[in-house]
Coordinates of C-alpha atoms (C1' of nucleotides) in Angstrom, one line a residue:
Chain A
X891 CA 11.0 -40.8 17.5
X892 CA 8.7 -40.0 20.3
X893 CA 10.5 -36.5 21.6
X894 CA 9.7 -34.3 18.7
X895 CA 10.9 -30.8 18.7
X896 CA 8.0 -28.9 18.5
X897 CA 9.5 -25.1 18.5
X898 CA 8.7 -24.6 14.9
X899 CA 4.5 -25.6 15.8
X900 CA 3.1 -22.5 15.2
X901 CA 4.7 -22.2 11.5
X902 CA 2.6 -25.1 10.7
X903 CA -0.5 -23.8 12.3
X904 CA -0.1 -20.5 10.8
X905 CA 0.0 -22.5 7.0
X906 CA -2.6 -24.2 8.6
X907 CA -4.9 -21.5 8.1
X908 CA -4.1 -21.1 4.7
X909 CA -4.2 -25.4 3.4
X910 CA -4.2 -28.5 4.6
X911 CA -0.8 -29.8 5.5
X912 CA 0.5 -34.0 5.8
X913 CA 1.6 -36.0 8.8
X914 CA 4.9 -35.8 6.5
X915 CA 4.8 -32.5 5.7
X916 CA 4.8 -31.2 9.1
X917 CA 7.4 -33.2 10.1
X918 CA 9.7 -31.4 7.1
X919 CA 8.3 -28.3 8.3
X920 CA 9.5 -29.5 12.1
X921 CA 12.7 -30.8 11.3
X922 CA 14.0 -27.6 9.7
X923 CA 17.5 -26.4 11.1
X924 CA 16.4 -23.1 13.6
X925 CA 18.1 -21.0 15.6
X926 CA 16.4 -19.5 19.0
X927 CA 17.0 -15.8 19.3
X928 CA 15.1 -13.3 22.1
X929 CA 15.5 -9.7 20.8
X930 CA 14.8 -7.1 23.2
X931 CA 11.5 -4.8 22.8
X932 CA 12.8 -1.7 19.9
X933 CA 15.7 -4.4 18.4
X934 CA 15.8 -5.2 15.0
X935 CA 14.9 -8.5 13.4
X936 CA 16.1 -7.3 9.8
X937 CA 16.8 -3.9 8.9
X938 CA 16.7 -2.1 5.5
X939 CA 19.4 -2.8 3.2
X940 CA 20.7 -5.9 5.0
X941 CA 21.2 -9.3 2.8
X942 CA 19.4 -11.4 5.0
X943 CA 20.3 -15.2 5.1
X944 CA 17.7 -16.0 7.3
X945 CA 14.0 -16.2 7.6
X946 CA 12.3 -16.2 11.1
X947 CA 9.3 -17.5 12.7
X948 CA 8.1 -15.1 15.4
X949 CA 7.5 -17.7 18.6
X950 CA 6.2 -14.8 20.7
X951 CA 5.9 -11.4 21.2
X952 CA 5.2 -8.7 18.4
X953 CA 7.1 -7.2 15.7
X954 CA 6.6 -4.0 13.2
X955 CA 7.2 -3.7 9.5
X956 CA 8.6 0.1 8.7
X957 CA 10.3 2.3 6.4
X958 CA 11.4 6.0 6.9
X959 CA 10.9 9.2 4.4
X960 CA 13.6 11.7 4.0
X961 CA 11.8 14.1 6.7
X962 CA 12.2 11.2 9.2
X963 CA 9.0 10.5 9.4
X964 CA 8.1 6.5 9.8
X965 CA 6.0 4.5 8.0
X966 CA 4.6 1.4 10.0
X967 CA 3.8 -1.3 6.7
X968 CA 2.3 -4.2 8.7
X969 CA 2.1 -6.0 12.4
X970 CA 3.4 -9.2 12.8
X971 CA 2.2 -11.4 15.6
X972 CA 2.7 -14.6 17.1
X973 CA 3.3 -17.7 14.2
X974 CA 3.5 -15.0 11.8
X975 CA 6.6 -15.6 9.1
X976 CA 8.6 -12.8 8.8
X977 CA 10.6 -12.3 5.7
X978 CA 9.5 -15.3 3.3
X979 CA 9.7 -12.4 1.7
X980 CA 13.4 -12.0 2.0
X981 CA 14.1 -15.6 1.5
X982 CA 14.2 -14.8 -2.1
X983 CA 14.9 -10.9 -2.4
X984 CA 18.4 -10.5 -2.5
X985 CA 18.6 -7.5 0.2
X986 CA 15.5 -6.3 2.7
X987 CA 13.7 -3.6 1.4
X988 CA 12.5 -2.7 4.9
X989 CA 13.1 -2.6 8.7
X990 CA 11.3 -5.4 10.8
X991 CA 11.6 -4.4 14.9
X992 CA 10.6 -6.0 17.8
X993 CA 7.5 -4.3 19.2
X994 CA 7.8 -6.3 22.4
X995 CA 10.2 -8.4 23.7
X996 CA 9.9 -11.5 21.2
X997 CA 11.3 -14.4 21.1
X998 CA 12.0 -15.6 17.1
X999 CA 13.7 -18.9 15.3
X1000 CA 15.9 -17.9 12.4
X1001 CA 15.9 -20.5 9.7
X1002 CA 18.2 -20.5 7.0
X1003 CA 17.0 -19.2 3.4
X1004 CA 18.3 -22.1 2.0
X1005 CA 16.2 -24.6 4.1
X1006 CA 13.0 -22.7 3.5
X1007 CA 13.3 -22.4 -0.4
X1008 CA 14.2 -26.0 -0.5
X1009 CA 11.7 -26.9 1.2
X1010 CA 9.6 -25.0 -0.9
X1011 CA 10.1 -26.9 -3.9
X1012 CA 11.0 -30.4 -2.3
X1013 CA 7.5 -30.6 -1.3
X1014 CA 5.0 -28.2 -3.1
X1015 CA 2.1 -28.7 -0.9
X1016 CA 4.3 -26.9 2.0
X1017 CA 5.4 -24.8 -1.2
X1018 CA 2.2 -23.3 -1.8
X1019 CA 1.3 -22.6 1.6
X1020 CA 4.1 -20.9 1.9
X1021 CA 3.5 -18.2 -1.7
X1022 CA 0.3 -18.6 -0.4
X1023 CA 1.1 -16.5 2.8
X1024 CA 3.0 -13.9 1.1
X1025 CA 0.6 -13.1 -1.0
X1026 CA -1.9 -12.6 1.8
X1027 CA 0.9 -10.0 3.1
X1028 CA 0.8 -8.5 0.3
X1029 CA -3.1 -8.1 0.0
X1030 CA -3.2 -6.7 3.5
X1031 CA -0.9 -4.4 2.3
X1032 CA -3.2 -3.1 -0.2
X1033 CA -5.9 -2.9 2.0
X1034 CA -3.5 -0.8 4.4
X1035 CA -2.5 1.3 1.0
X1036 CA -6.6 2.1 0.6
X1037 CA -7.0 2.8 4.3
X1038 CA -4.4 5.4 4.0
X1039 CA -5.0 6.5 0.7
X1040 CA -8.9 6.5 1.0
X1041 CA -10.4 6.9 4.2
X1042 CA -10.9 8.8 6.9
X1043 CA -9.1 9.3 10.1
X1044 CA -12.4 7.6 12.1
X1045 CA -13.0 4.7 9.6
X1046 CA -8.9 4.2 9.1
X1047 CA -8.6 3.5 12.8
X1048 CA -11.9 1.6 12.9
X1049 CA -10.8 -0.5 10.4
X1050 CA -7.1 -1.0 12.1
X1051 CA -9.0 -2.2 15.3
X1052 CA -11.1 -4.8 13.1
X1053 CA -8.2 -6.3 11.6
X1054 CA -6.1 -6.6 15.2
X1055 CA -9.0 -8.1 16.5
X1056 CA -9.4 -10.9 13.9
X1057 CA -6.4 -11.7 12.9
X1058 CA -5.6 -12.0 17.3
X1059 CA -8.1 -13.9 17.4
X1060 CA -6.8 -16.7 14.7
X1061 CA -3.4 -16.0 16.7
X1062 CA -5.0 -17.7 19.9
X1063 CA -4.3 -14.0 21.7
X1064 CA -7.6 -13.2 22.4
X1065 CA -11.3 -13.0 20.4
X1066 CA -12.5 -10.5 18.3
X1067 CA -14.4 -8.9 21.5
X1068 CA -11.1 -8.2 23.3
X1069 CA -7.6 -8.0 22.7
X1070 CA -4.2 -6.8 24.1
X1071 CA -2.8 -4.0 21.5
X1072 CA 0.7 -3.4 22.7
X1073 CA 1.3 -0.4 21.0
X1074 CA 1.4 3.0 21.6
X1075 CA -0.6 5.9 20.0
X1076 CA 2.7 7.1 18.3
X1077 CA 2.7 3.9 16.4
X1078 CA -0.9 3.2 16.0
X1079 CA -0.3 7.0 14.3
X1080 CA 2.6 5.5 12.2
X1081 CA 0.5 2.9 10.8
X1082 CA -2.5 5.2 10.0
X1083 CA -0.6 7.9 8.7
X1084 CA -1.6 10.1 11.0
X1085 CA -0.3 11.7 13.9
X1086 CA 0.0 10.4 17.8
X1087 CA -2.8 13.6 18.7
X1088 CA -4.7 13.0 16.0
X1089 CA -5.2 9.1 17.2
X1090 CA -5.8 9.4 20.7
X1091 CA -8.5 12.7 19.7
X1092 CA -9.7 9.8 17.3
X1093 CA -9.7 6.7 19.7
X1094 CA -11.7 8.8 22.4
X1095 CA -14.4 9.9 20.2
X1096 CA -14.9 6.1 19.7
X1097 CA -14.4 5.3 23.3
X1098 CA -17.3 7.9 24.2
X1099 CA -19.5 7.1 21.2
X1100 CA -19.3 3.6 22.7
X1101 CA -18.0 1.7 20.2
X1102 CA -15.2 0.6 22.0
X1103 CA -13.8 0.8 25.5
X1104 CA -10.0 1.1 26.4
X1105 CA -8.1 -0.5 29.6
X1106 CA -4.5 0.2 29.5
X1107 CA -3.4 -1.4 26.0
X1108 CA -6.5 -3.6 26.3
X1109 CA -9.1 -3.1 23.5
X1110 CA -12.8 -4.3 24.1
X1111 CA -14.9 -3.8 21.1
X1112 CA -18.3 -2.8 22.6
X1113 CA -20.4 -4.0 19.3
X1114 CA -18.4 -5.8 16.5
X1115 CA -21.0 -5.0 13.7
X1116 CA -20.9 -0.9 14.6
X1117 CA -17.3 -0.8 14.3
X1118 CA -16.9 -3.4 11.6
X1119 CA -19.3 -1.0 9.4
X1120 CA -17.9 2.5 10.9
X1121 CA -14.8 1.2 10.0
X1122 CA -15.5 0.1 6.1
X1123 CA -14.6 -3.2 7.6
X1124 CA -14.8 -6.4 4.9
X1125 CA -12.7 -9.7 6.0
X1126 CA -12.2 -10.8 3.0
X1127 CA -8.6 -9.6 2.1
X1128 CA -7.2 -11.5 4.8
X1129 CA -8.0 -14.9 2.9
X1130 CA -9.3 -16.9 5.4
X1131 CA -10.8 -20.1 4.9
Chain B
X166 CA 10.4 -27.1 -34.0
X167 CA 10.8 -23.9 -35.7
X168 CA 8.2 -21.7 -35.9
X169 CA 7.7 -21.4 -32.2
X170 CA 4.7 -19.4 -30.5
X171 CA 6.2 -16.2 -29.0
X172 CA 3.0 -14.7 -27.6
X173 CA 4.5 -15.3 -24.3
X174 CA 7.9 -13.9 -24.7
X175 CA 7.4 -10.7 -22.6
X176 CA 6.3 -13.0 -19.8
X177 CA 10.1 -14.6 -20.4
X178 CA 11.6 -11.2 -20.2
X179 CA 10.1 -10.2 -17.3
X180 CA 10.9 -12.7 -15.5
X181 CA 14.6 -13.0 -16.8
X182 CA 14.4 -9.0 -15.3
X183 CA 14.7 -11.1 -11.7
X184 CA 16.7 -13.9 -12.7
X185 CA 18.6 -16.3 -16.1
X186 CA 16.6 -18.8 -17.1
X187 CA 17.5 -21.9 -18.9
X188 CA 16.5 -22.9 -22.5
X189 CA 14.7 -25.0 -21.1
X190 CA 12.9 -23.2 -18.9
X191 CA 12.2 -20.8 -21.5
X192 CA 10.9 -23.1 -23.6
X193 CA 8.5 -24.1 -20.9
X194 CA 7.3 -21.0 -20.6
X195 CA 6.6 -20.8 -24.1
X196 CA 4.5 -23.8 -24.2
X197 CA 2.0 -22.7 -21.4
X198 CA -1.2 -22.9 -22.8
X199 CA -3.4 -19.4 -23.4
X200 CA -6.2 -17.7 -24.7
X201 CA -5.7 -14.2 -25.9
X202 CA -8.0 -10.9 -25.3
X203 CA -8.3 -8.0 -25.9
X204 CA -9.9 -5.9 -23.7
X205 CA -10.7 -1.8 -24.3
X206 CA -10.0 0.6 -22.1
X207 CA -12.3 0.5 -19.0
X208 CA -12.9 -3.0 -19.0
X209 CA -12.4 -5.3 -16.6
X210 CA -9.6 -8.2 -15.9
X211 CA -10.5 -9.7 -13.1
X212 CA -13.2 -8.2 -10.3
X213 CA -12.9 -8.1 -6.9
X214 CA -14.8 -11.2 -5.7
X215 CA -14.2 -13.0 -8.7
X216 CA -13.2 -16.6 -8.0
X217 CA -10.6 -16.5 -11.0
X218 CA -9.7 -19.6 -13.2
X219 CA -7.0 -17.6 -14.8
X220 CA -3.6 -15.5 -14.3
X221 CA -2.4 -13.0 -17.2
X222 CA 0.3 -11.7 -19.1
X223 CA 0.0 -7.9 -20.3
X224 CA 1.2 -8.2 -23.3
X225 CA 0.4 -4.4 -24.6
X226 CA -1.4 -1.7 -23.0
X227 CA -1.8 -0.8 -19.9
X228 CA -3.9 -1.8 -16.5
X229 CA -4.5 -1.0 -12.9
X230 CA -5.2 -2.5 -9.9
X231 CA -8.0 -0.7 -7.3
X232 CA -10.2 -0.8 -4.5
X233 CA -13.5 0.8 -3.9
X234 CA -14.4 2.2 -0.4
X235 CA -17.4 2.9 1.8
X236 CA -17.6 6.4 0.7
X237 CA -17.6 5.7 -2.9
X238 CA -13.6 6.7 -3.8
X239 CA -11.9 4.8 -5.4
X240 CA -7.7 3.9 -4.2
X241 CA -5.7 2.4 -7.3
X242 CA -3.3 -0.2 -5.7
X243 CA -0.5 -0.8 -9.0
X244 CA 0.0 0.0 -12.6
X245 CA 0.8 -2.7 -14.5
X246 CA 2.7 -2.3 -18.1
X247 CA 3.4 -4.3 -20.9
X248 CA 5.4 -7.9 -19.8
X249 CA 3.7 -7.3 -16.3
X250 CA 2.1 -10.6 -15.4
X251 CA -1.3 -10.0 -13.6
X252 CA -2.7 -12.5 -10.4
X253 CA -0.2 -14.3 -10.4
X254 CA -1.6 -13.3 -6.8
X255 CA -4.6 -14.5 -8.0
X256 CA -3.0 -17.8 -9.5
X257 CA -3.4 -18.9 -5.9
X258 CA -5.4 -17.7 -3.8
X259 CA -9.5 -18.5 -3.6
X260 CA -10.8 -15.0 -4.8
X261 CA -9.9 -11.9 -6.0
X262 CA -9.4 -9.3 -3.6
X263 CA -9.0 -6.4 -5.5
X264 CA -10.3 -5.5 -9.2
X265 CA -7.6 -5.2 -11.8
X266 CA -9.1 -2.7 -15.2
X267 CA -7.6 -1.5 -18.0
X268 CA -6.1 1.7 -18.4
X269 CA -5.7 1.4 -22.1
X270 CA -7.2 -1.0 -24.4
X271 CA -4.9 -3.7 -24.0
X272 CA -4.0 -7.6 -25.3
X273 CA -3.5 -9.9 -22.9
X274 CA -2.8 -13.6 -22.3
X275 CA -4.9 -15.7 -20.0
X276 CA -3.4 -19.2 -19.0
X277 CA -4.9 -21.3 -16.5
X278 CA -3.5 -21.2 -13.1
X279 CA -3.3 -24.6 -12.7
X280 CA -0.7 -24.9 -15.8
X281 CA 0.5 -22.1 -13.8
X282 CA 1.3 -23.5 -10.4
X283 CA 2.6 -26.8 -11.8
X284 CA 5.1 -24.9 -13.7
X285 CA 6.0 -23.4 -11.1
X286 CA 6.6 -26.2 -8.7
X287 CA 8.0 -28.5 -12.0
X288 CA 10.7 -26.1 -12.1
X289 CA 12.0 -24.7 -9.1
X290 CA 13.7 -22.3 -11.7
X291 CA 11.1 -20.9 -13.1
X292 CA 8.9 -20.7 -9.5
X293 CA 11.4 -19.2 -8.0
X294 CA 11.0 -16.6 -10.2
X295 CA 7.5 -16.3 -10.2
X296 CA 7.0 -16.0 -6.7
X297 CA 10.1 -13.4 -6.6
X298 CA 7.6 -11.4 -9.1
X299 CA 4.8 -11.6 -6.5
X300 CA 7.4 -10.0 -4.1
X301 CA 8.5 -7.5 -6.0
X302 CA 5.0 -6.3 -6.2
X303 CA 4.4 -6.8 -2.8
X304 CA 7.3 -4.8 -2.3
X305 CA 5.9 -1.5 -4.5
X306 CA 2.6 -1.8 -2.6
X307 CA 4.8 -0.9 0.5
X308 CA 6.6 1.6 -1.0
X309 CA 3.2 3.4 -2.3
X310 CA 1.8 2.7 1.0
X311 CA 4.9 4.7 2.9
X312 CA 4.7 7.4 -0.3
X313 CA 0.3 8.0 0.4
X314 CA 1.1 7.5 4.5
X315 CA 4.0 9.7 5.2
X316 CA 5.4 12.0 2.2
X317 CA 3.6 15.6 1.3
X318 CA 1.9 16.0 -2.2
X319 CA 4.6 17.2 -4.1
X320 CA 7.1 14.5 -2.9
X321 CA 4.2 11.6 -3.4
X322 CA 3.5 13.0 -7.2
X323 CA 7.7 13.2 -7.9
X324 CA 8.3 10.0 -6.0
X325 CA 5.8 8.0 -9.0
X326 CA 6.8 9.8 -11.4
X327 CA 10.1 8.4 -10.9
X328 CA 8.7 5.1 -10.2
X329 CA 7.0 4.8 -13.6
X330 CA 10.5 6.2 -15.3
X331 CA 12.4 3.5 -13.9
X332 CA 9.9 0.3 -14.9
X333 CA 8.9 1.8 -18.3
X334 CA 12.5 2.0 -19.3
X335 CA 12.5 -1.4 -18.1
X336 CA 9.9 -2.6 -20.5
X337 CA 11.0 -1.2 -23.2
X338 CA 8.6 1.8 -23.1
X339 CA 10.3 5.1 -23.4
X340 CA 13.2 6.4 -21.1
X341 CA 13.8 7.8 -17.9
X342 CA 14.1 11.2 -19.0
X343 CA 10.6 11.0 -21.2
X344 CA 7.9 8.3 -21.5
X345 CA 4.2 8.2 -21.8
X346 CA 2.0 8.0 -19.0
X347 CA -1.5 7.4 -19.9
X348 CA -3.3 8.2 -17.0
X349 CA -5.4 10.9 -16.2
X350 CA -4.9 13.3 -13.6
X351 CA -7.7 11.8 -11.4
X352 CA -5.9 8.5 -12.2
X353 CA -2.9 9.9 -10.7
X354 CA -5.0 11.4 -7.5
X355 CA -6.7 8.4 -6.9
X356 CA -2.9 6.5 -6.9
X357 CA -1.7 8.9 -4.8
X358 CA -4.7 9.7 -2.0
X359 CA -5.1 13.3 -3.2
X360 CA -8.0 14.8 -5.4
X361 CA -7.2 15.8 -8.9
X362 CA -7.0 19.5 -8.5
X363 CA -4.2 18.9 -6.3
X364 CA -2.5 17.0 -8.7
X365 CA -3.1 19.5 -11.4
X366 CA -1.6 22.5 -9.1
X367 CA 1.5 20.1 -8.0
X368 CA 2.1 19.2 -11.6
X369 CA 1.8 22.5 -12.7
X370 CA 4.1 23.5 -10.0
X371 CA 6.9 20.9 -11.3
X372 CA 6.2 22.2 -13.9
X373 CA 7.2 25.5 -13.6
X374 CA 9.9 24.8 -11.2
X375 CA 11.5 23.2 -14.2
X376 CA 11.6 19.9 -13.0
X377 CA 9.3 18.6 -15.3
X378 CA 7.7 19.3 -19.0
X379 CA 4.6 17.8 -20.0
X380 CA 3.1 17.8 -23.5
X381 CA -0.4 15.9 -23.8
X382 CA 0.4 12.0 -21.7
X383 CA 4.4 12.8 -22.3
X384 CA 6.8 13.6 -19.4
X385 CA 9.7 14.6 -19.7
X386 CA 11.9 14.5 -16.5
X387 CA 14.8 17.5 -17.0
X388 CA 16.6 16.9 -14.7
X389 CA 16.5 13.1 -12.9
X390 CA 18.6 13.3 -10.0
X391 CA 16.9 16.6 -8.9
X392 CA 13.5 15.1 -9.2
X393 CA 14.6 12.0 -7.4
X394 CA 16.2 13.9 -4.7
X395 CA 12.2 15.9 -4.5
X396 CA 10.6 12.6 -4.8
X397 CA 12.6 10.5 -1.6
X398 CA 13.3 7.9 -4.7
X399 CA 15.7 5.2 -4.2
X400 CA 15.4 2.2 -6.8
X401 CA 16.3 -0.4 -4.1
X402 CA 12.3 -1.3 -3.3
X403 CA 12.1 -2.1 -7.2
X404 CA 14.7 -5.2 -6.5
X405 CA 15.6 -4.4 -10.1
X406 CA 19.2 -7.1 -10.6
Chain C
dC1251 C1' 9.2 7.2 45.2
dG1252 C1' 11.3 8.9 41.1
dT1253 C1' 11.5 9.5 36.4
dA1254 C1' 10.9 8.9 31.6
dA1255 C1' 7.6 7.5 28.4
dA1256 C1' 2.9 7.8 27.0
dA1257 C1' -1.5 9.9 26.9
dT1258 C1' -4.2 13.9 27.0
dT1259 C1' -5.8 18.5 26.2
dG1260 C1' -6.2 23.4 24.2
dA1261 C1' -5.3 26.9 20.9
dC1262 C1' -3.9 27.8 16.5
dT1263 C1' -2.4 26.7 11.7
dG1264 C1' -2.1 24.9 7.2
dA1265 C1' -2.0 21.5 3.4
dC1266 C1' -5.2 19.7 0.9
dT1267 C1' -10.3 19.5 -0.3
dT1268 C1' -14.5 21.2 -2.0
dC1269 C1' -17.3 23.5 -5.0
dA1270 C1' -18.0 25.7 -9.1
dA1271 C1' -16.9 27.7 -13.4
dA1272 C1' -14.0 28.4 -17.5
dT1273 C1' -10.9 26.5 -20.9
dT1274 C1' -8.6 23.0 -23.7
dC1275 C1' -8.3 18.5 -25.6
dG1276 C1' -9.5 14.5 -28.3
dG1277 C1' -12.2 11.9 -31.0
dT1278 C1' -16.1 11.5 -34.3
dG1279 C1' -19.5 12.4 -37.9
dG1280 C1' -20.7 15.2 -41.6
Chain D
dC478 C1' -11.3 19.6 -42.9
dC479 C1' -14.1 21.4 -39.6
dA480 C1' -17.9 21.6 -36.2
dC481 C1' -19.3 19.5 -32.3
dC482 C1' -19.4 17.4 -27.7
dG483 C1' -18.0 15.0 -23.7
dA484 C1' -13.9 14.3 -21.1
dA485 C1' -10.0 16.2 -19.1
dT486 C1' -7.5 20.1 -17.5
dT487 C1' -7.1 24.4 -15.3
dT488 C1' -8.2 28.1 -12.2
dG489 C1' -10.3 30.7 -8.2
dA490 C1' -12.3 31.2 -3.7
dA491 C1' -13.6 29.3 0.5
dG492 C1' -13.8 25.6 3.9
dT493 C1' -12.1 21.7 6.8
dC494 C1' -9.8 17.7 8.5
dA495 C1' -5.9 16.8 10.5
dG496 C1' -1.3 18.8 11.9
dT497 C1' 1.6 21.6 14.9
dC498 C1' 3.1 23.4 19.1
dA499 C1' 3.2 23.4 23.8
dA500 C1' 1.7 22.4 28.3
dT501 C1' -0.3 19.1 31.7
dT502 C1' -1.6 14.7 33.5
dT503 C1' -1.2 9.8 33.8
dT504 C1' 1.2 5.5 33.5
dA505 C1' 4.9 2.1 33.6
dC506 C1' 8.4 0.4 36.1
dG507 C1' 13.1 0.1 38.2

DNA sequence: CGTAAAATTGACTGACTTCAAATTCGGTGG
DNA sequence: CCACCGAATTTGAAGTCAGTCAATTTTACG
């Protein structure tokens, strides 16, 4: 058929980055039953605790991994952006084990668990791609566990600003020289472990040591190299090819 | 045939932790082929940057994952105990991005990851399960990185010492209300993102507050729902069934 | 324009680190 | 069995990176 439905595109060019994918399994991966949500900027996609049928593939817009601490302090565990797969983990995991929020508005398809793991298994070439992005999830989130655990406020940060800009730039939002960050210091603190007055103390000493320059939520990384090495910065544990 | 090779039991039990698997499927399991190590304590499994040929099953002993950073400190990432099976992260993905050493001299059981992943995707039964592992431990990583990001020291050090409680008595290695830990105390500080004399005061404060006893690498938790409660530990990120 | 959210700044505080030394533990050889 | 020695633990004193508190300015946007 010529009028393909084309919503679920970015899914395959996010496995994309990971293998190579068939003319036949793309069209499994497009024909998967979806459902088109918007959620509102602060809404939940998933939220701790819930049994989650669905899996969703975030069309737009950005989302937030989290978890709170008994003094109600948050915990941001990862930033999700456009093509990004949220919750392959939960299509297995019997109930979420964290909240996932919309950052902006964002526009998501849900599909159902079902679907996803059958497809999984129908056809392990998409199967594969598929574990294969979890575990890169999960490796981020060990290198987000040593930038907490290990480093400095300065380098932590540097390193966050390294990431956002690569991983953007494999996103299609932007190149590693200049991104939109749409968040706010608050979070940026909640994903550092830090706090909102440390970060902005933190992000002007970089802005007047010239290492990067800030325009609203725009970033503009001044000199790639400086920051990649004042912020320990090694691309390796996001598995590219 | 009768006298069947067992060496891969524990990888069987382990799995069966996250869901039943069929005779069959057991007996798949069984028949992977393996080499077996040993390895003393301080060596290595796999090294960061290692392009690995093999995943592993711990059968004895006890290993940890780490990172290195810029400034020369060290973050470990996981402990992994006896029936834990190690890379399976590795199983598909082109290089290692962490290094995984032993804590203890241990045994353990390399099998190739191709026998691996077409086990996996030969039986949806057992890859299912497989890849729910992987999640599970991508689920702890996020849980240690919310315990180093956003709890105080004494909560951190209560919250893993419940942790370790919970998936010792699990496999088989002691109980929740005593088990060995054989880590050091800058073991523990580098798991936890503090130094080791902080570790040593927090302990001894547990101590003394009569949450805790300790005798040589024992603990002994005195009271579990109290320690818990001073740890912000809920079982649910552990997906135990 | 008005208003709430976000960013910014200053003064002060404190949890955890650093440095250094003393004590105890664990394994090994005699 | 004990003496020995390096590793691990423990302790004290002093320092610092980042946090807290609180006020002000800027930005976003209906």
């Amino acid at each position: 058929m010529n009028g393909q439905d084309l919503t679920l595109e970015p899914m395959v060019r996010k496995l994309e980055l990971w293998g190579e994918i068939s003319p036949a399994g793309r069209a499994a991966i497009l024909a998967l039953p979806y459902t088109l949500r918007e959620i509102p900027a602060h809404g939940y996609v998933v939220r701790e605790g819930d049994r989650p049928t669905h899996s969703c593939l975030l069309r737009s817009g950005y989302a937030f991994r989290q978890k709170l601490v008994a003094s109600g302090e948050r915990q941001i565990l990862a930033v999700q952006v456009r093509g990004d797969l949220i919750d392959l983990q939960n299509s297995l995991l019997r109930h979420a084990d964290h909240t996932v929020q919309a950052l902006t508005r964002i526009e998501a398809a849900f599909m159902p668990r079902d679907a996803i793991v059958d497809l999984a298994f129908s056809r392990p070439e998409i199967g594969k791609l598929m574990w294969f992005d979890t575990l890169v999830e999960a490796s981020i989130a060990r290198e987000w566990l040593t930038n907490v655990g290990r480093r400095d406020a300065y380098t932590r940060i540097a390193h966050l600003l390294c990431e956002f800009a690569l991983r953007l730039e494999k996103a299609g939002l932007g190149d590693r020289g200049r991104y939109e960050l749409p968040m706010t210091q608050d979070q940026l603190a909640d994903a550092t472990g830090l706090t909102s007055v440390h970060v902005n103390r933190t992000l002007r000493a970089m802005d007047e040591a010239g290492f990067i320059s800030r325009d609203k939520r725009a970033v503009t990384i001044n000199d790639w190299a400086a920051l990649a090495d004042a912020g320990d910065f090694n691309d390796e544990y996001l598995h590219f090819r």
